[in-house]
mmCIF file of C-alpha atoms and ligand atoms in Angstrom:
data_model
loop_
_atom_site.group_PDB
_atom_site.id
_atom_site.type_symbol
_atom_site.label_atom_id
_atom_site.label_comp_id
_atom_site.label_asym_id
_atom_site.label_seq_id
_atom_site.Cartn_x
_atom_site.Cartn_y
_atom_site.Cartn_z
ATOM 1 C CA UNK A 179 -11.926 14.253 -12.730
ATOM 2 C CA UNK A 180 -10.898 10.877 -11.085
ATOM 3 C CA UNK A 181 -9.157 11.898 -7.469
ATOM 4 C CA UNK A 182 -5.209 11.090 -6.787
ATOM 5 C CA UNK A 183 -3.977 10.014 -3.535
ATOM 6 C CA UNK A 184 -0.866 9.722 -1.672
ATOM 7 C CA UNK A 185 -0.414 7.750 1.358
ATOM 8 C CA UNK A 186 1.550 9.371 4.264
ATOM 9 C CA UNK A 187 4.017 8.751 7.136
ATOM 10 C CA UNK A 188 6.899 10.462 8.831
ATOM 11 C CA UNK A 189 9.885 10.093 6.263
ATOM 12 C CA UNK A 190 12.690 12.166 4.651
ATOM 13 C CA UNK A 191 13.053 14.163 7.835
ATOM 14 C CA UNK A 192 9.520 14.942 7.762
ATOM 15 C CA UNK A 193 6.723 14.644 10.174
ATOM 16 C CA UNK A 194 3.751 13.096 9.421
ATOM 17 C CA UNK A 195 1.840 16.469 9.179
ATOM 18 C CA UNK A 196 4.444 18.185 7.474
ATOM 19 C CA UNK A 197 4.768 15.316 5.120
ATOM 20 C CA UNK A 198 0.718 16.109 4.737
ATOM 21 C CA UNK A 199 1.041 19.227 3.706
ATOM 22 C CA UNK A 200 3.898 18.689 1.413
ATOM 23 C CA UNK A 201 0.985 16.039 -0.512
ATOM 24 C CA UNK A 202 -1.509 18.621 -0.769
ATOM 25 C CA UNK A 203 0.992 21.183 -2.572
ATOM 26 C CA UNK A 204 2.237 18.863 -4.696
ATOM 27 C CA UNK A 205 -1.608 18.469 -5.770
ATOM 28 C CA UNK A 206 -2.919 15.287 -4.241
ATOM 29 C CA UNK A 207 -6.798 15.491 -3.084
ATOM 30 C CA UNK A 208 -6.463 12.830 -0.468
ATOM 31 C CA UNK A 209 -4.190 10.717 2.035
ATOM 32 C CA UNK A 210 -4.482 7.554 4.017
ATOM 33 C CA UNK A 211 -2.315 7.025 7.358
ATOM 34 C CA UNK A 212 -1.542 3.847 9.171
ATOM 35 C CA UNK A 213 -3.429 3.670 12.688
ATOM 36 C CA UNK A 214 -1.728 2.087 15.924
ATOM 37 C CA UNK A 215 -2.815 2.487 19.771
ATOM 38 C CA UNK A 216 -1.018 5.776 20.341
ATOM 39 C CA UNK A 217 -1.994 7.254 16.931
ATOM 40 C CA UNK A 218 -3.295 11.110 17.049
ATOM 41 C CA UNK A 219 -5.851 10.865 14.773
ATOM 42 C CA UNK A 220 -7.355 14.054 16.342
ATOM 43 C CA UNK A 221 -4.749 15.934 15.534
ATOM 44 C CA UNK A 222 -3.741 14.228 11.744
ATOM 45 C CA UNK A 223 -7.476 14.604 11.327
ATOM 46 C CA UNK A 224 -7.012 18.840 12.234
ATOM 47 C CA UNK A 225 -4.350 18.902 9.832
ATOM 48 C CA UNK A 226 -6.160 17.051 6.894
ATOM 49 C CA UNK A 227 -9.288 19.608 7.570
ATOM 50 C CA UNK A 228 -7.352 23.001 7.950
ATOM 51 C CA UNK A 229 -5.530 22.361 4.364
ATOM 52 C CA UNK A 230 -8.078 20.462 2.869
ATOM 53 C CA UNK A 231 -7.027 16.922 2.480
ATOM 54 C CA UNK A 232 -9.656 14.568 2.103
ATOM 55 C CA UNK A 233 -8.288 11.375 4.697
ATOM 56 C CA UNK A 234 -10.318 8.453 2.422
ATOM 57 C CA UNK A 235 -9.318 5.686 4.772
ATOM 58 C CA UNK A 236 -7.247 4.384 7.841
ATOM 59 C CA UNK A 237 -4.972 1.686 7.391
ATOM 60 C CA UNK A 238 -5.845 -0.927 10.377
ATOM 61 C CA UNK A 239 -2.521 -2.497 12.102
ATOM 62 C CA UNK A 240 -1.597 -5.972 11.436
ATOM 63 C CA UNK A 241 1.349 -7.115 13.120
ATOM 64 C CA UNK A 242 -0.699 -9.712 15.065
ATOM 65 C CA UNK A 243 -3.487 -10.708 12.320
ATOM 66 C CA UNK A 244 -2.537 -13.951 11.898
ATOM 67 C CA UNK A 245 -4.059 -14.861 15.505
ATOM 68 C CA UNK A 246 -7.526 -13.916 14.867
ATOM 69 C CA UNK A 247 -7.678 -17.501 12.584
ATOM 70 C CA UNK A 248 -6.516 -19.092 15.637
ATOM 71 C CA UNK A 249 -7.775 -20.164 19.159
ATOM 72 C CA UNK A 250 -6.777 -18.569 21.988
ATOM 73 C CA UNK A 251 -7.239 -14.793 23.754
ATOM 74 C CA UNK A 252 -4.500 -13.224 21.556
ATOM 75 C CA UNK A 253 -6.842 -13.294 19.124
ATOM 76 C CA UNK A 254 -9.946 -11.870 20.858
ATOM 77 C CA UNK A 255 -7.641 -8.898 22.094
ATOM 78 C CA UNK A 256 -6.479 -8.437 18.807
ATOM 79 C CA UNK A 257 -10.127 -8.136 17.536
ATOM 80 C CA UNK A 258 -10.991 -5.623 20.012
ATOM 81 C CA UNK A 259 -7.627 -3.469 18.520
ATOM 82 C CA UNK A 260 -8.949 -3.534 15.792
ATOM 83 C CA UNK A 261 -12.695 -2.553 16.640
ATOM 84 C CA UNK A 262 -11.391 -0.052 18.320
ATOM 85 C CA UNK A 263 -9.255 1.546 14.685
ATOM 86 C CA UNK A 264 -13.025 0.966 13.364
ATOM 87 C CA UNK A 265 -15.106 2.737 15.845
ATOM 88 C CA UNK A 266 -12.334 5.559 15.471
ATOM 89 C CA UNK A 267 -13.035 6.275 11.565
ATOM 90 C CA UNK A 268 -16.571 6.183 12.547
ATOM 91 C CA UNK A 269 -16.306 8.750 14.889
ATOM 92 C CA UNK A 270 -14.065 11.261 12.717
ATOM 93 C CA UNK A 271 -16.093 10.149 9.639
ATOM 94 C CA UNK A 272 -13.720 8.016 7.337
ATOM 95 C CA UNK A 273 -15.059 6.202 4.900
ATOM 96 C CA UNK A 274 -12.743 3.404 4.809
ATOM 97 C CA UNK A 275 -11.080 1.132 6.775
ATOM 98 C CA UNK A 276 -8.078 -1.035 5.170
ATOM 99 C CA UNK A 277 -7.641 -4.584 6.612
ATOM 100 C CA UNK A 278 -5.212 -7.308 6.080
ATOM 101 C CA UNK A 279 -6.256 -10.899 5.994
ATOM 102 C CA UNK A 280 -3.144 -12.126 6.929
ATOM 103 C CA UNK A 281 0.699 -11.090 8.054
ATOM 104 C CA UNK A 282 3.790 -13.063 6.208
ATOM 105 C CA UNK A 283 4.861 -16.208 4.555
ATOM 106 C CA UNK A 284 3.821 -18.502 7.093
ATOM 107 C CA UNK A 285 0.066 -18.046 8.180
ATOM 108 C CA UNK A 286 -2.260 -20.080 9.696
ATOM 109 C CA UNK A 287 -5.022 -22.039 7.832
ATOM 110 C CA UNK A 288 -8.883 -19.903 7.389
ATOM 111 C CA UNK A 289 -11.043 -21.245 10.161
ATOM 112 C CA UNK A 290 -14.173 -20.838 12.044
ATOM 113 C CA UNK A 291 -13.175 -18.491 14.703
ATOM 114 C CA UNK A 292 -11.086 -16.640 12.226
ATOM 115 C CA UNK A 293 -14.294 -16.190 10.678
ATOM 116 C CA UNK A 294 -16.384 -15.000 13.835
ATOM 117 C CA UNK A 295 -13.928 -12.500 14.824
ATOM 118 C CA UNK A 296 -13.925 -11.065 11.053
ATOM 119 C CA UNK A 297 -17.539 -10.864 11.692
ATOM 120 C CA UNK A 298 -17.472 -8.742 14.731
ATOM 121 C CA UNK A 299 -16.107 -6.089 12.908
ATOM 122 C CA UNK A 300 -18.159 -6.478 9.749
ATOM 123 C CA UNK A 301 -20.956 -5.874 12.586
ATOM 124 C CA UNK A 302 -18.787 -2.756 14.159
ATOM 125 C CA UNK A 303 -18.038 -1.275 10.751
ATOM 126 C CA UNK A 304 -21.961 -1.249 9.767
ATOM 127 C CA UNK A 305 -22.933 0.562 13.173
ATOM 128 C CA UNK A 306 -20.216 2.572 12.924
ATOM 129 C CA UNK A 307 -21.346 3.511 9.514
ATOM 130 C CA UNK A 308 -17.485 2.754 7.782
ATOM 131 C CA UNK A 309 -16.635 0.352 4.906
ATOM 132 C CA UNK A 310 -14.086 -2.391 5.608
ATOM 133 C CA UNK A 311 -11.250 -2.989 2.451
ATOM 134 C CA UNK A 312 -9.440 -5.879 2.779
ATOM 135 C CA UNK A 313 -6.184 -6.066 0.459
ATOM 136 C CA UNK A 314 -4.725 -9.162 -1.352
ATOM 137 C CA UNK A 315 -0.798 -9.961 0.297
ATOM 138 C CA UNK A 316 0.883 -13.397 -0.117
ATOM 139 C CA UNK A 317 -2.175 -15.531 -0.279
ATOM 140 C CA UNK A 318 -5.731 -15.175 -1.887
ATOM 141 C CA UNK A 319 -7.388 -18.148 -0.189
ATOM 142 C CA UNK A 320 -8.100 -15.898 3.220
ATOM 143 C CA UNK A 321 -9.551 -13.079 1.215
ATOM 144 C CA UNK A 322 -11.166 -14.998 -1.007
ATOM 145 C CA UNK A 323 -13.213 -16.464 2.142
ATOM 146 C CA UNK A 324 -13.591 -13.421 3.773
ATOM 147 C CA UNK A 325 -15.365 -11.450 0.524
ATOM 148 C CA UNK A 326 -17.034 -14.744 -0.181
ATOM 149 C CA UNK A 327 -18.850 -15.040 3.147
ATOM 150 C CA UNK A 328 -19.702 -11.473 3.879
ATOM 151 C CA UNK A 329 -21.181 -10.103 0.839
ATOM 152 C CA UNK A 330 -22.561 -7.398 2.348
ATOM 153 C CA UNK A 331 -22.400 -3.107 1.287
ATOM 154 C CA UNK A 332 -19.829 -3.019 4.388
ATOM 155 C CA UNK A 333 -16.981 -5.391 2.748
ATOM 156 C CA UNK A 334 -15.273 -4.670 -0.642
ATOM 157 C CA UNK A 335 -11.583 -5.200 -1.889
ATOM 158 C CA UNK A 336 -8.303 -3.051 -1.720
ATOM 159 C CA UNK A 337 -6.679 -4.055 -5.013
ATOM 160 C CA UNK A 338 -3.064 -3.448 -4.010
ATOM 161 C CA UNK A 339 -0.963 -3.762 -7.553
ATOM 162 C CA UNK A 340 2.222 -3.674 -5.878
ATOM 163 C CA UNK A 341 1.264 -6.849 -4.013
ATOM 164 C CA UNK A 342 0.055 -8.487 -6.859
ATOM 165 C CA UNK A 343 3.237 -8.566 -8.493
ATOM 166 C CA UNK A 344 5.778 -9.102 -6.038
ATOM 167 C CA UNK A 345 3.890 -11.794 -3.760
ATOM 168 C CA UNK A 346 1.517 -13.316 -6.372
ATOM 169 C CA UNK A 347 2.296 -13.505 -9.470
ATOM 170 C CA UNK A 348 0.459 -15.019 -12.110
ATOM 171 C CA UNK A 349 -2.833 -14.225 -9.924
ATOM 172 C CA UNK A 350 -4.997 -11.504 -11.437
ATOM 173 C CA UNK A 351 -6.793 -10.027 -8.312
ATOM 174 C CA UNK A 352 -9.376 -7.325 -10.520
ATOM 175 C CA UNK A 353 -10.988 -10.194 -12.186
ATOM 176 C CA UNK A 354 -11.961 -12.379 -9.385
ATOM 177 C CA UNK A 355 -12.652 -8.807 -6.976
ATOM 178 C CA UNK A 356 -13.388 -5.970 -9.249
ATOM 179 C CA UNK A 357 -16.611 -5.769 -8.900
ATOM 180 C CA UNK A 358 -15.974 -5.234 -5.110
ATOM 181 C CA UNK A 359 -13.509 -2.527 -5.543
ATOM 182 C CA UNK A 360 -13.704 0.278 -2.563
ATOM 183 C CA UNK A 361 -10.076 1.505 -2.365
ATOM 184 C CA UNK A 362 -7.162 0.889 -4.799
ATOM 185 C CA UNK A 363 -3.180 0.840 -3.516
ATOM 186 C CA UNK A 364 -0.806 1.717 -6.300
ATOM 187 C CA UNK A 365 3.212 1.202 -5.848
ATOM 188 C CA UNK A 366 5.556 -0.630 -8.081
ATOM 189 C CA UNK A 367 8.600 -3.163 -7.490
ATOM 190 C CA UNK A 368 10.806 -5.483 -9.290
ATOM 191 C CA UNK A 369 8.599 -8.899 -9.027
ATOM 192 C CA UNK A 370 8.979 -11.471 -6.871
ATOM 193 C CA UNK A 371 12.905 -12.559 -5.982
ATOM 194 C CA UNK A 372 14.700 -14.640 -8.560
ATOM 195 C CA UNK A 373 14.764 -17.174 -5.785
ATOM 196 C CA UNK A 374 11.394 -17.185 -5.791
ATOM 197 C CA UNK A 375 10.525 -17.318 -2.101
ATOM 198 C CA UNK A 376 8.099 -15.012 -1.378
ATOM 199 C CA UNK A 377 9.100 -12.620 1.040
ATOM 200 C CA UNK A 378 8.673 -8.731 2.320
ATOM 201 C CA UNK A 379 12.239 -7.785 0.969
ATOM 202 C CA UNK A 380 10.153 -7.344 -2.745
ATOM 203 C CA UNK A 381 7.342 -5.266 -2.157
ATOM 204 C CA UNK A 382 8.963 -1.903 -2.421
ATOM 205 C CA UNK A 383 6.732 0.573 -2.688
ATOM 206 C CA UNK A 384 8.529 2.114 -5.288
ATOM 207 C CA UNK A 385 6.863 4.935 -7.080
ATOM 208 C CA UNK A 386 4.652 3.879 -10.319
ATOM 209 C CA UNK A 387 7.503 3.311 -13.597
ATOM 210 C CA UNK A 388 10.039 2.907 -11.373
ATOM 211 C CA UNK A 389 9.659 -0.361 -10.942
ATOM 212 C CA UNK A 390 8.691 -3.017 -13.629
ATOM 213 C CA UNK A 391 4.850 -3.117 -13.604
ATOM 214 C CA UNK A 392 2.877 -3.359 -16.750
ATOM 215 C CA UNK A 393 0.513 0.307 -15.700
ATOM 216 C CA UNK A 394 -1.023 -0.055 -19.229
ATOM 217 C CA UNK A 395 -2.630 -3.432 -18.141
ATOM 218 C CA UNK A 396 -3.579 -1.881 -14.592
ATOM 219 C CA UNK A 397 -5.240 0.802 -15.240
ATOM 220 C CA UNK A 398 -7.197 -0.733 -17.646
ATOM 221 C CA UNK A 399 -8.317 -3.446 -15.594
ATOM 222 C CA UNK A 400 -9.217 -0.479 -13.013
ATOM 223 C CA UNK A 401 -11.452 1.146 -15.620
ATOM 224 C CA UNK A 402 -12.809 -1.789 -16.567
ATOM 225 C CA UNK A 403 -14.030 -2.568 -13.176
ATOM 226 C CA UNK A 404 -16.193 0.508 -13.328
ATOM 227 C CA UNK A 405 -14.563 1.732 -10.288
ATOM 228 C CA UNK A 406 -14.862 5.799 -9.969
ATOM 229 C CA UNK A 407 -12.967 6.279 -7.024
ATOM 230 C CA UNK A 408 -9.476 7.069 -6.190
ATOM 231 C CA UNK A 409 -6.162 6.386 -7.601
ATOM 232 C CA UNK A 410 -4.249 5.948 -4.081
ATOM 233 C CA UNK A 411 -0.631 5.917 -4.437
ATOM 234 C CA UNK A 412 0.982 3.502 -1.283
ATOM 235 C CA UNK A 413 4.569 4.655 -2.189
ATOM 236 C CA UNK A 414 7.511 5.177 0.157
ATOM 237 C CA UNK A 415 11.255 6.347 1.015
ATOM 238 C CA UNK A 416 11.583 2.724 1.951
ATOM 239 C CA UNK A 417 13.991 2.705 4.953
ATOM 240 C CA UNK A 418 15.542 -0.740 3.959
ATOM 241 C CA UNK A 419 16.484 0.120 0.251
ATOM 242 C CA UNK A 420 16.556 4.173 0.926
ATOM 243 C CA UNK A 421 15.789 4.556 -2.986
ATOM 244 C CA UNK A 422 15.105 8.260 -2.994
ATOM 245 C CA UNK A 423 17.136 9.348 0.046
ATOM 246 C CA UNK A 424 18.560 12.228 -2.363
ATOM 247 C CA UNK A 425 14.941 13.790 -2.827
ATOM 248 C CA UNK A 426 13.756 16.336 -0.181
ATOM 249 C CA UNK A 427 9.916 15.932 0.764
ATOM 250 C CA UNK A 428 9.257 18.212 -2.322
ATOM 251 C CA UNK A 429 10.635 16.358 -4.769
ATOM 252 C CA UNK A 430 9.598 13.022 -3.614
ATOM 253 C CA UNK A 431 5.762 14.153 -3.588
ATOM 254 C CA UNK A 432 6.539 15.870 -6.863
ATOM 255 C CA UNK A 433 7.638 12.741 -8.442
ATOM 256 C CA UNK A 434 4.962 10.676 -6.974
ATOM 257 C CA UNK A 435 1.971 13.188 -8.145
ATOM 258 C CA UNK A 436 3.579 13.188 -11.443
ATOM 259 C CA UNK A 437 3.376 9.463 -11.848
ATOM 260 C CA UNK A 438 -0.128 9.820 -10.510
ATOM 261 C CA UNK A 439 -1.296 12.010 -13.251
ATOM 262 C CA UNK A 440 0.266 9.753 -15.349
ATOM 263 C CA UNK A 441 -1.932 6.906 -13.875
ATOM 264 C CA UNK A 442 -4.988 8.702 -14.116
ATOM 265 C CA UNK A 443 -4.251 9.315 -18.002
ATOM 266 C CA UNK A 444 -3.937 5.736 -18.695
ATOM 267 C CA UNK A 445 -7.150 5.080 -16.643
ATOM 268 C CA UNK A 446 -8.971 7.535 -17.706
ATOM 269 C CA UNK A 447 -7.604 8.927 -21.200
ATOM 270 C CA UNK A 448 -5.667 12.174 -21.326
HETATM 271 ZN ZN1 LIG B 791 -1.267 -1.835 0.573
#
């Protein structure tokens, strides 16, 4: 059976580990966590292994992506951040690493150098034997570049759903990158703003049918792809909006596996 995944972080009075082990008994198979300098992966990683949590991927950091498209040594120190994240799943054998393309409304334009830093960690993920899964956000035109010029084993898509609705809609993302599908991130929202100005405040990372997302046309645009792999939920106590500051840990988890059961069924058939 298809695996179901729950991302994790420190929230509703939880640690991160604790928050781990309140995943696994609520059922999940595996968990992703967001990576920063002072990260313990050593000890996350000890905590995945002693309850038997698969960790499928890191989440890179990218408050400062936008510089590696421009000139300057902001964005060669920001590469080397990032090579570093890369060389870490290597070493405690993730598979994946997630990677944004860029950070916000205002970004700057794809260019060459963008392009030659992106490729120094293409060439760090394939000697460090990890897969790179860059995720659609407020703009397709930098990932499009970035799958279109490495086409390579090493670089495949995150197809984040809540993104797609909230920051870009009317843009299908499986049908232009579902055939390079490594990692999925599920969450739902309300859609972009009625203002429509795209902006952060939307993407809520609401647990699936909470929000307004058609699941019947995801999941079958998942299974379509051919994709085999997991059904990652990116959900969230959202400190902003608070939206299930009521649930303990348990409950939240709960709620989310549920909805990832129901995900899988509508993938997968009952
Ligand atoms: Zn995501």
């Amino acid at each position: 059976m298809r695996k179901l995944g729950c991302y994790v972080w420190e929230q509703l009075g939880n640690s991160l580990t604790e928050n781990m082990r309140e995943i696994k008994k609520a059922g999940f198979d595996s968990t992703f966590f967001s990576w920063r300098k002072d990260t313990d992966v050593e000890s996350y990683m000890r905590t995945a292994d002693e309850i038997g949590l698969c960790v499928e991927t890191l989440h890179a950091p990218f408050d400062k992506i936008n510089t590696l498209w421009e000139e300057g040594e902001d964005g060669d120190i920001y590469t080397e951040e990032l090579r570093k994240c890369i060389k870490l799943a290597g070493v405690y054998g993730v598979p994946y690493v997630i990677m944004h393309t860029t950070a916000g409304r205002i970004v700057p334009k794809t260019s060459h150098i963008g392009l030659l830093r992106y490729g120094k960690l293409v060439n760090q993920a394939e000697k460090s034997g990890v897969k790179l899964a860059f995720e659609n956000l407020e703009y397709a035109r930098h990932l499009g570049l970035i799958l279109e010029t490495f086409k390579s084993d090493t670089v495949g898509f995150c197809y984040d759903v809540g993104h797609e609705h909230c920051y870009t809609p009317g843009i299908k993302y499986m049908p232009l990158f579902g055939e390079r599908l490594y990692c999925t991130h599920i969450h739902d929202n309300l859609g972009l703003a009625p203002t429509k100005d795209v902006d952060y405040r939307d993407d809520l990372h609401k647990i699936p049918f909470d929000g307004n997302i058609d699941y019947k046309e995801v999941c079958t645009s998942i299974k379509k792809s051919g994709f085999e792999g997991t059904l990652m939920l990116e959900v969230c106590n959202c400190k902003r909006y608070s939206f299930y500051g009521e649930l303990s840990p348990e409950e939240f988890y709960a709620k989310a596996y549920d909805a990832a059961v129901k995900l899988r069924a509508l993938t997968d058939g009952e």
